[in-house]
JSON list of C-alpha atoms in Angstrom, two decimals:
[
{"chain": "A", "resi": 1, "resn": "MET", "atom": "CA", "xyz": [-9.71, -11.74, 17.08]},
{"chain": "A", "resi": 2, "resn": "VAL", "atom": "CA", "xyz": [-6.41, -10.95, 19.13]},
{"chain": "A", "resi": 3, "resn": "LYS", "atom": "CA", "xyz": [-6.43, -7.95, 21.48]},
{"chain": "A", "resi": 4, "resn": "ILE", "atom": "CA", "xyz": [-3.02, -6.02, 22.10]},
{"chain": "A", "resi": 5, "resn": "GLY", "atom": "CA", "xyz": [-2.21, -3.62, 25.13]},
{"chain": "A", "resi": 6, "resn": "ARG", "atom": "CA", "xyz": [-0.71, -0.83, 24.86]},
{"chain": "A", "resi": 7, "resn": "ASN", "atom": "CA", "xyz": [2.55, -2.56, 27.21]},
{"chain": "A", "resi": 8, "resn": "ASP", "atom": "CA", "xyz": [2.75, -5.55, 24.74]},
{"chain": "A", "resi": 9, "resn": "PRO", "atom": "CA", "xyz": [5.13, -6.01, 22.72]},
{"chain": "A", "resi": 10, "resn": "CYS", "atom": "CA", "xyz": [4.77, -4.19, 19.35]},
{"chain": "A", "resi": 11, "resn": "PRO", "atom": "CA", "xyz": [3.60, -7.02, 16.68]},
{"chain": "A", "resi": 12, "resn": "CYS", "atom": "CA", "xyz": [5.51, -4.84, 13.94]},
{"chain": "A", "resi": 13, "resn": "GLY", "atom": "CA", "xyz": [8.63, -7.15, 15.23]},
{"chain": "A", "resi": 14, "resn": "SER", "atom": "CA", "xyz": [10.75, -3.98, 16.46]},
{"chain": "A", "resi": 15, "resn": "GLY", "atom": "CA", "xyz": [11.10, -5.02, 19.95]},
{"chain": "A", "resi": 16, "resn": "LYS", "atom": "CA", "xyz": [9.65, -1.88, 21.34]},
{"chain": "A", "resi": 17, "resn": "LYS", "atom": "CA", "xyz": [6.58, -1.68, 23.53]},
{"chain": "A", "resi": 18, "resn": "TYR", "atom": "CA", "xyz": [3.31, -0.85, 20.89]},
{"chain": "A", "resi": 19, "resn": "LYS", "atom": "CA", "xyz": [2.21, 2.73, 22.82]},
{"chain": "A", "resi": 20, "resn": "MET", "atom": "CA", "xyz": [5.88, 3.51, 22.07]},
{"chain": "A", "resi": 21, "resn": "CYS", "atom": "CA", "xyz": [5.77, 1.84, 18.63]},
{"chain": "A", "resi": 22, "resn": "CYS", "atom": "CA", "xyz": [3.27, 1.38, 15.81]},
{"chain": "A", "resi": 23, "resn": "LEU", "atom": "CA", "xyz": [0.56, 2.63, 18.33]},
{"chain": "A", "resi": 24, "resn": "THR", "atom": "CA", "xyz": [1.68, 6.47, 17.72]},
{"chain": "A", "resi": 25, "resn": "ASP", "atom": "CA", "xyz": [0.81, 6.21, 13.88]},
{"chain": "A", "resi": 26, "resn": "MET", "atom": "CA", "xyz": [-2.50, 5.75, 13.26]},
{"chain": "A", "resi": 27, "resn": "ALA", "atom": "CA", "xyz": [-2.08, 4.29, 9.91]},
{"chain": "A", "resi": 28, "resn": "LYS", "atom": "CA", "xyz": [0.20, 1.94, 11.21]},
{"chain": "A", "resi": 29, "resn": "THR", "atom": "CA", "xyz": [-2.33, 1.17, 14.04]},
{"chain": "A", "resi": 30, "resn": "ASP", "atom": "CA", "xyz": [-4.82, 0.79, 11.60]},
{"chain": "A", "resi": 31, "resn": "ARG", "atom": "CA", "xyz": [-3.19, -1.59, 9.60]},
{"chain": "A", "resi": 32, "resn": "ILE", "atom": "CA", "xyz": [-2.47, -3.72, 12.93]},
{"chain": "A", "resi": 33, "resn": "LEU", "atom": "CA", "xyz": [-6.08, -3.78, 14.13]},
{"chain": "A", "resi": 34, "resn": "ARG", "atom": "CA", "xyz": [-7.20, -5.01, 10.73]},
{"chain": "A", "resi": 35, "resn": "SER", "atom": "CA", "xyz": [-5.19, -7.76, 11.10]},
{"chain": "A", "resi": 36, "resn": "ALA", "atom": "CA", "xyz": [-5.47, -8.50, 14.58]},
{"chain": "A", "resi": 37, "resn": "ALA", "atom": "CA", "xyz": [-9.13, -8.91, 13.68]},
{"chain": "A", "resi": 38, "resn": "GLN", "atom": "CA", "xyz": [-8.22, -11.75, 11.26]},
{"chain": "A", "resi": 39, "resn": "VAL", "atom": "CA", "xyz": [-6.14, -13.84, 13.65]},
{"chain": "A", "resi": 40, "resn": "ASN", "atom": "CA", "xyz": [-6.65, -15.59, 16.89]},
{"chain": "A", "resi": 41, "resn": "THR", "atom": "CA", "xyz": [-3.13, -15.40, 18.11]},
{"chain": "A", "resi": 42, "resn": "GLN", "atom": "CA", "xyz": [-0.31, -13.35, 18.82]},
{"chain": "A", "resi": 43, "resn": "GLU", "atom": "CA", "xyz": [1.67, -15.46, 16.75]},
{"chain": "A", "resi": 44, "resn": "GLU", "atom": "CA", "xyz": [-0.68, -15.72, 13.80]},
{"chain": "A", "resi": 45, "resn": "LEU", "atom": "CA", "xyz": [-0.75, -11.88, 14.24]},
{"chain": "A", "resi": 46, "resn": "VAL", "atom": "CA", "xyz": [2.88, -11.34, 13.97]},
{"chain": "A", "resi": 47, "resn": "ALA", "atom": "CA", "xyz": [3.23, -13.82, 10.78]},
{"chain": "A", "resi": 48, "resn": "LEU", "atom": "CA", "xyz": [0.48, -11.77, 9.19]},
{"chain": "A", "resi": 49, "resn": "LEU", "atom": "CA", "xyz": [1.98, -7.92, 9.53]},
{"chain": "A", "resi": 50, "resn": "ASN", "atom": "CA", "xyz": [5.43, -9.83, 8.17]},
{"chain": "A", "resi": 51, "resn": "GLN", "atom": "CA", "xyz": [4.35, -11.70, 5.11]},
{"chain": "A", "resi": 52, "resn": "PRO", "atom": "CA", "xyz": [5.63, -10.34, 2.04]},
{"chain": "A", "resi": 53, "resn": "ILE", "atom": "CA", "xyz": [3.47, -7.29, 0.70]},
{"chain": "A", "resi": 54, "resn": "LYS", "atom": "CA", "xyz": [2.16, -7.63, -2.54]},
{"chain": "A", "resi": 55, "resn": "ILE", "atom": "CA", "xyz": [1.44, -5.20, -5.05]},
{"chain": "A", "resi": 56, "resn": "TYR", "atom": "CA", "xyz": [-2.27, -5.24, -6.78]},
{"chain": "A", "resi": 57, "resn": "GLN", "atom": "CA", "xyz": [-2.38, -3.47, -10.43]},
{"chain": "A", "resi": 58, "resn": "PHE", "atom": "CA", "xyz": [-5.66, -2.41, -11.22]},
{"chain": "A", "resi": 59, "resn": "ARG", "atom": "CA", "xyz": [-7.12, -0.66, -14.67]},
{"chain": "A", "resi": 60, "resn": "VAL", "atom": "CA", "xyz": [-10.13, 1.34, -13.78]},
{"chain": "A", "resi": 61, "resn": "THR", "atom": "CA", "xyz": [-12.50, 2.46, -16.65]},
{"chain": "A", "resi": 62, "resn": "LEU", "atom": "CA", "xyz": [-14.89, 5.10, -16.35]},
{"chain": "A", "resi": 63, "resn": "ASP", "atom": "CA", "xyz": [-18.33, 3.43, -17.76]},
{"chain": "A", "resi": 64, "resn": "SER", "atom": "CA", "xyz": [-20.85, 5.93, -17.25]},
{"chain": "A", "resi": 65, "resn": "ILE", "atom": "CA", "xyz": [-21.85, 9.25, -15.52]},
{"chain": "A", "resi": 66, "resn": "ARG", "atom": "CA", "xyz": [-25.14, 10.52, -15.28]},
{"chain": "A", "resi": 67, "resn": "LEU", "atom": "CA", "xyz": [-26.24, 7.21, -17.29]},
{"chain": "A", "resi": 68, "resn": "GLU", "atom": "CA", "xyz": [-24.02, 8.34, -20.20]},
{"chain": "A", "resi": 69, "resn": "GLU", "atom": "CA", "xyz": [-21.29, 6.72, -21.42]},
{"chain": "A", "resi": 70, "resn": "PRO", "atom": "CA", "xyz": [-18.22, 9.00, -21.74]},
{"chain": "A", "resi": 71, "resn": "SER", "atom": "CA", "xyz": [-17.44, 10.12, -25.91]},
{"chain": "A", "resi": 72, "resn": "GLY", "atom": "CA", "xyz": [-13.90, 8.30, -25.72]},
{"chain": "A", "resi": 73, "resn": "THR", "atom": "CA", "xyz": [-11.71, 5.49, -23.37]},
{"chain": "A", "resi": 74, "resn": "VAL", "atom": "CA", "xyz": [-11.32, 7.35, -20.03]},
{"chain": "A", "resi": 75, "resn": "TYR", "atom": "CA", "xyz": [-8.91, 4.90, -17.86]},
{"chain": "A", "resi": 76, "resn": "ARG", "atom": "CA", "xyz": [-6.28, 4.96, -15.06]},
{"chain": "A", "resi": 77, "resn": "SER", "atom": "CA", "xyz": [-4.00, 2.07, -13.74]},
{"chain": "A", "resi": 78, "resn": "ILE", "atom": "CA", "xyz": [-3.43, 2.14, -10.31]},
{"chain": "A", "resi": 79, "resn": "GLU", "atom": "CA", "xyz": [-0.95, 0.47, -8.20]},
{"chain": "A", "resi": 80, "resn": "ILE", "atom": "CA", "xyz": [-1.79, -0.15, -4.47]},
{"chain": "A", "resi": 81, "resn": "GLU", "atom": "CA", "xyz": [-0.04, -2.76, -1.47]},
{"chain": "A", "resi": 82, "resn": "GLY", "atom": "CA", "xyz": [-2.47, -5.65, -0.89]},
{"chain": "A", "resi": 83, "resn": "ASP", "atom": "CA", "xyz": [-3.07, -4.90, 2.71]},
{"chain": "A", "resi": 84, "resn": "ASP", "atom": "CA", "xyz": [-4.36, -0.96, 2.08]},
{"chain": "A", "resi": 85, "resn": "THR", "atom": "CA", "xyz": [-8.11, -1.31, 1.56]},
{"chain": "A", "resi": 86, "resn": "LEU", "atom": "CA", "xyz": [-10.94, -0.94, -0.51]},
{"chain": "A", "resi": 87, "resn": "TYR", "atom": "CA", "xyz": [-11.76, 2.82, 0.96]},
{"chain": "A", "resi": 88, "resn": "ASP", "atom": "CA", "xyz": [-7.46, 3.52, 0.05]},
{"chain": "A", "resi": 89, "resn": "LEU", "atom": "CA", "xyz": [-8.65, 2.23, -3.71]},
{"chain": "A", "resi": 90, "resn": "HIS", "atom": "CA", "xyz": [-11.68, 4.45, -3.61]},
{"chain": "A", "resi": 91, "resn": "LEU", "atom": "CA", "xyz": [-9.81, 7.34, -2.87]},
{"chain": "A", "resi": 92, "resn": "GLN", "atom": "CA", "xyz": [-6.90, 6.92, -4.82]},
{"chain": "A", "resi": 93, "resn": "ILE", "atom": "CA", "xyz": [-9.35, 6.14, -8.03]},
{"chain": "A", "resi": 94, "resn": "GLN", "atom": "CA", "xyz": [-11.18, 9.68, -6.91]},
{"chain": "A", "resi": 95, "resn": "ASP", "atom": "CA", "xyz": [-7.67, 11.33, -6.95]},
{"chain": "A", "resi": 96, "resn": "ALA", "atom": "CA", "xyz": [-7.14, 9.51, -10.52]},
{"chain": "A", "resi": 97, "resn": "PHE", "atom": "CA", "xyz": [-10.12, 10.97, -12.29]},
{"chain": "A", "resi": 98, "resn": "GLY", "atom": "CA", "xyz": [-10.65, 14.47, -10.03]},
{"chain": "A", "resi": 99, "resn": "TRP", "atom": "CA", "xyz": [-13.76, 13.43, -8.43]},
{"chain": "A", "resi": 100, "resn": "ASP", "atom": "CA", "xyz": [-14.42, 15.21, -5.35]},
{"chain": "A", "resi": 101, "resn": "LYS", "atom": "CA", "xyz": [-14.86, 12.54, -2.74]},
{"chain": "A", "resi": 102, "resn": "ASP", "atom": "CA", "xyz": [-17.95, 13.97, -1.37]},
{"chain": "A", "resi": 103, "resn": "HIS", "atom": "CA", "xyz": [-20.35, 11.02, -1.98]},
{"chain": "A", "resi": 104, "resn": "LEU", "atom": "CA", "xyz": [-21.34, 7.60, -0.89]},
{"chain": "A", "resi": 105, "resn": "PHE", "atom": "CA", "xyz": [-19.44, 4.90, -2.87]},
{"chain": "A", "resi": 106, "resn": "SER", "atom": "CA", "xyz": [-19.75, 0.97, -3.67]},
{"chain": "A", "resi": 107, "resn": "PHE", "atom": "CA", "xyz": [-17.19, -1.60, -4.76]},
{"chain": "A", "resi": 108, "resn": "TYR", "atom": "CA", "xyz": [-19.16, -4.68, -6.68]},
{"chain": "A", "resi": 109, "resn": "ILE", "atom": "CA", "xyz": [-16.67, -7.80, -6.65]},
{"chain": "A", "resi": 110, "resn": "SER", "atom": "CA", "xyz": [-19.46, -9.78, -8.55]},
{"chain": "A", "resi": 111, "resn": "ASN", "atom": "CA", "xyz": [-19.28, -7.01, -11.24]},
{"chain": "A", "resi": 112, "resn": "ARG", "atom": "CA", "xyz": [-23.12, -6.45, -10.87]},
{"chain": "A", "resi": 113, "resn": "ILE", "atom": "CA", "xyz": [-24.11, -3.07, -9.83]},
{"chain": "A", "resi": 114, "resn": "GLY", "atom": "CA", "xyz": [-27.14, -3.24, -6.94]},
{"chain": "A", "resi": 115, "resn": "ASP", "atom": "CA", "xyz": [-25.45, -6.83, -5.80]},
{"chain": "A", "resi": 116, "resn": "GLU", "atom": "CA", "xyz": [-25.43, -6.56, -2.24]},
{"chain": "A", "resi": 117, "resn": "SER", "atom": "CA", "xyz": [-24.35, -9.70, -1.35]},
{"chain": "A", "resi": 118, "resn": "SER", "atom": "CA", "xyz": [-20.58, -8.68, -2.99]},
{"chain": "A", "resi": 119, "resn": "GLU", "atom": "CA", "xyz": [-21.01, -5.33, -1.79]},
{"chain": "A", "resi": 120, "resn": "TYR", "atom": "CA", "xyz": [-18.30, -3.04, -0.04]},
{"chain": "A", "resi": 121, "resn": "SER", "atom": "CA", "xyz": [-19.40, 0.47, 0.74]},
{"chain": "A", "resi": 122, "resn": "GLY", "atom": "CA", "xyz": [-18.66, 3.37, 2.42]},
{"chain": "A", "resi": 123, "resn": "ASN", "atom": "CA", "xyz": [-19.09, 7.20, 3.18]},
{"chain": "A", "resi": 124, "resn": "PRO", "atom": "CA", "xyz": [-17.07, 10.12, 2.43]},
{"chain": "A", "resi": 125, "resn": "ILE", "atom": "CA", "xyz": [-14.91, 9.97, 5.58]},
{"chain": "A", "resi": 126, "resn": "GLY", "atom": "CA", "xyz": [-14.67, 5.91, 5.02]},
{"chain": "A", "resi": 127, "resn": "GLY", "atom": "CA", "xyz": [-17.60, 5.31, 8.04]},
{"chain": "A", "resi": 128, "resn": "ASP", "atom": "CA", "xyz": [-20.61, 2.60, 7.35]},
{"chain": "A", "resi": 129, "resn": "THR", "atom": "CA", "xyz": [-23.52, 3.30, 5.26]},
{"chain": "A", "resi": 130, "resn": "SER", "atom": "CA", "xyz": [-26.35, 1.24, 4.30]},
{"chain": "A", "resi": 131, "resn": "SER", "atom": "CA", "xyz": [-26.69, -0.20, 0.49]},
{"chain": "A", "resi": 132, "resn": "ILE", "atom": "CA", "xyz": [-28.82, 1.44, -2.24]},
{"chain": "A", "resi": 133, "resn": "GLY", "atom": "CA", "xyz": [-30.93, -1.61, -1.13]},
{"chain": "A", "resi": 134, "resn": "ALA", "atom": "CA", "xyz": [-30.42, -3.31, 1.63]},
{"chain": "A", "resi": 135, "resn": "GLU", "atom": "CA", "xyz": [-27.13, -3.64, 4.34]},
{"chain": "A", "resi": 136, "resn": "PRO", "atom": "CA", "xyz": [-24.19, -4.39, 2.15]},
{"chain": "A", "resi": 137, "resn": "SER", "atom": "CA", "xyz": [-21.93, -7.53, 2.37]},
{"chain": "A", "resi": 138, "resn": "GLY", "atom": "CA", "xyz": [-19.37, -5.58, 3.87]},
{"chain": "A", "resi": 139, "resn": "THR", "atom": "CA", "xyz": [-17.17, -2.09, 4.97]},
{"chain": "A", "resi": 140, "resn": "ALA", "atom": "CA", "xyz": [-14.80, -0.85, 2.37]},
{"chain": "A", "resi": 141, "resn": "ALA", "atom": "CA", "xyz": [-12.86, 0.96, 5.19]},
{"chain": "A", "resi": 142, "resn": "LYS", "atom": "CA", "xyz": [-12.44, -2.17, 7.16]},
{"chain": "A", "resi": 143, "resn": "THR", "atom": "CA", "xyz": [-11.78, -4.78, 3.75]},
{"chain": "A", "resi": 144, "resn": "GLU", "atom": "CA", "xyz": [-8.35, -5.04, 2.72]},
{"chain": "A", "resi": 145, "resn": "ILE", "atom": "CA", "xyz": [-7.33, -5.72, -1.02]},
{"chain": "A", "resi": 146, "resn": "ARG", "atom": "CA", "xyz": [-5.31, -8.92, -0.45]},
{"chain": "A", "resi": 147, "resn": "ASN", "atom": "CA", "xyz": [-8.33, -10.67, 1.37]},
{"chain": "A", "resi": 148, "resn": "LEU", "atom": "CA", "xyz": [-10.54, -10.38, -1.79]},
{"chain": "A", "resi": 149, "resn": "ARG", "atom": "CA", "xyz": [-8.90, -13.44, -3.65]},
{"chain": "A", "resi": 150, "resn": "LEU", "atom": "CA", "xyz": [-8.20, -11.09, -6.79]},
{"chain": "A", "resi": 151, "resn": "ARG", "atom": "CA", "xyz": [-7.05, -13.08, -9.66]},
{"chain": "A", "resi": 152, "resn": "LYS", "atom": "CA", "xyz": [-5.37, -11.67, -13.10]},
{"chain": "A", "resi": 153, "resn": "GLY", "atom": "CA", "xyz": [-8.25, -10.78, -15.48]},
{"chain": "A", "resi": 154, "resn": "LYS", "atom": "CA", "xyz": [-11.14, -10.43, -12.94]},
{"chain": "A", "resi": 155, "resn": "HIS", "atom": "CA", "xyz": [-13.49, -7.64, -13.23]},
{"chain": "A", "resi": 156, "resn": "PHE", "atom": "CA", "xyz": [-15.57, -5.85, -10.55]},
{"chain": "A", "resi": 157, "resn": "LYS", "atom": "CA", "xyz": [-17.36, -2.65, -10.48]},
{"chain": "A", "resi": 158, "resn": "TYR", "atom": "CA", "xyz": [-16.85, 0.41, -8.31]},
{"chain": "A", "resi": 159, "resn": "LEU", "atom": "CA", "xyz": [-19.86, 3.01, -8.18]},
{"chain": "A", "resi": 160, "resn": "PHE", "atom": "CA", "xyz": [-19.43, 6.60, -6.60]},
{"chain": "A", "resi": 161, "resn": "ASP", "atom": "CA", "xyz": [-22.46, 9.09, -6.12]},
{"chain": "A", "resi": 162, "resn": "TYR", "atom": "CA", "xyz": [-25.99, 7.16, -5.94]},
{"chain": "A", "resi": 163, "resn": "GLY", "atom": "CA", "xyz": [-27.39, 9.85, -7.59]},
{"chain": "A", "resi": 164, "resn": "ASP", "atom": "CA", "xyz": [-25.53, 11.25, -10.75]},
{"chain": "A", "resi": 165, "resn": "ARG", "atom": "CA", "xyz": [-24.33, 7.23, -10.97]},
{"chain": "A", "resi": 166, "resn": "LEU", "atom": "CA", "xyz": [-20.42, 7.82, -11.98]},
{"chain": "A", "resi": 167, "resn": "ILE", "atom": "CA", "xyz": [-20.18, 3.81, -13.05]},
{"chain": "A", "resi": 168, "resn": "HIS", "atom": "CA", "xyz": [-16.39, 2.39, -13.27]},
{"chain": "A", "resi": 169, "resn": "THR", "atom": "CA", "xyz": [-15.20, -1.06, -13.87]},
{"chain": "A", "resi": 170, "resn": "ILE", "atom": "CA", "xyz": [-12.09, -2.11, -12.74]},
{"chain": "A", "resi": 171, "resn": "GLU", "atom": "CA", "xyz": [-9.82, -5.17, -13.83]},
{"chain": "A", "resi": 172, "resn": "VAL", "atom": "CA", "xyz": [-7.31, -6.74, -12.34]},
{"chain": "A", "resi": 173, "resn": "LEU", "atom": "CA", "xyz": [-3.84, -6.58, -14.36]},
{"chain": "A", "resi": 174, "resn": "GLY", "atom": "CA", "xyz": [-1.65, -8.59, -12.15]},
{"chain": "A", "resi": 175, "resn": "LYS", "atom": "CA", "xyz": [0.20, -8.54, -8.67]},
{"chain": "A", "resi": 176, "resn": "TYR", "atom": "CA", "xyz": [3.81, -8.73, -7.93]},
{"chain": "A", "resi": 177, "resn": "ASP", "atom": "CA", "xyz": [5.86, -8.64, -4.49]},
{"chain": "A", "resi": 178, "resn": "ARG", "atom": "CA", "xyz": [6.86, -5.00, -3.32]},
{"chain": "A", "resi": 179, "resn": "GLY", "atom": "CA", "xyz": [10.77, -4.45, -3.78]},
{"chain": "A", "resi": 180, "resn": "ASP", "atom": "CA", "xyz": [12.80, -2.19, -0.90]},
{"chain": "A", "resi": 181, "resn": "GLU", "atom": "CA", "xyz": [12.78, 0.80, -3.15]},
{"chain": "A", "resi": 182, "resn": "GLU", "atom": "CA", "xyz": [12.72, 3.91, -0.69]},
{"chain": "A", "resi": 183, "resn": "ASN", "atom": "CA", "xyz": [12.11, 6.26, -3.63]},
{"chain": "A", "resi": 184, "resn": "VAL", "atom": "CA", "xyz": [8.67, 4.41, -4.78]},
{"chain": "A", "resi": 185, "resn": "ALA", "atom": "CA", "xyz": [5.46, 5.54, -2.81]},
{"chain": "A", "resi": 186, "resn": "TYR", "atom": "CA", "xyz": [2.04, 3.50, -3.03]},
{"chain": "A", "resi": 187, "resn": "PRO", "atom": "CA", "xyz": [-0.68, 3.77, -4.10]},
{"chain": "A", "resi": 188, "resn": "ARG", "atom": "CA", "xyz": [0.30, 5.25, -7.64]},
{"chain": "A", "resi": 189, "resn": "ILE", "atom": "CA", "xyz": [-1.03, 6.17, -10.65]},
{"chain": "A", "resi": 190, "resn": "THR", "atom": "CA", "xyz": [1.09, 4.24, -13.75]},
{"chain": "A", "resi": 191, "resn": "GLU", "atom": "CA", "xyz": [-0.90, 5.22, -17.01]},
{"chain": "A", "resi": 192, "resn": "LYS", "atom": "CA", "xyz": [-3.70, 7.03, -18.02]},
{"chain": "A", "resi": 193, "resn": "ALA", "atom": "CA", "xyz": [-5.98, 7.51, -21.18]},
{"chain": "A", "resi": 194, "resn": "GLY", "atom": "CA", "xyz": [-8.39, 10.16, -21.86]},
{"chain": "A", "resi": 195, "resn": "ASP", "atom": "CA", "xyz": [-9.96, 13.04, -20.07]},
{"chain": "A", "resi": 196, "resn": "PRO", "atom": "CA", "xyz": [-12.68, 12.33, -17.68]},
{"chain": "A", "resi": 197, "resn": "PRO", "atom": "CA", "xyz": [-16.14, 14.31, -18.08]},
{"chain": "A", "resi": 198, "resn": "LEU", "atom": "CA", "xyz": [-16.94, 17.11, -15.74]},
{"chain": "A", "resi": 199, "resn": "GLN", "atom": "CA", "xyz": [-18.16, 15.53, -12.82]},
{"chain": "A", "resi": 200, "resn": "TYR", "atom": "CA", "xyz": [-20.95, 18.16, -12.39]},
{"chain": "A", "resi": 201, "resn": "ASP", "atom": "CA", "xyz": [-23.28, 19.33, -15.20]},
{"chain": "A", "resi": 202, "resn": "TYR", "atom": "CA", "xyz": [-23.47, 23.02, -14.17]},
{"chain": "A", "resi": 203, "resn": "SER", "atom": "CA", "xyz": [-25.27, 23.44, -17.49]},
{"chain": "A", "resi": 204, "resn": "GLU", "atom": "CA", "xyz": [-28.58, 21.79, -15.67]},
{"chain": "A", "resi": 205, "resn": "GLU", "atom": "CA", "xyz": [-31.50, 23.94, -14.47]}
]
């Protein structure tokens, strides 16, 4: 892990002091600190931060809600930067399906719900949380997508709300180098199919 002082050169390569550059931007600071935790030298940190950004393409399909399958196929295709975290992916899925972001969640990279050895979880504001059964293997907000070694065709699970159990399957459609398009913002939704059911069943008493 590399420690960065306020008066050190900013590792983004701008030539400015850290305190006068990325330290003033919370999102950039989070990215730098996550990268700093993965390397041992300042040179390695600069190299990691300046790697070409990959865009990951995912298809997120709703499998079930409250143990019932939706009436038809419901999915959203999402593109997201590789140096974003699983928490960022969680937030994009919430927006894409219209869920309300107010429950715990877990990703299971093994594609098996309840497998703590492959679980990355979080609470609504991105903090640590315990697993359904034991300690998860990682925190979603600290886990960058690019570090999961996801390949095209890989499937993994996303569970939102441990009570109503909104279960989704995520398929890796591919990844590509991000271009220089200034008018393209990530993450973004690229395809939609089906209408999600209501998150809450207000007819229940």
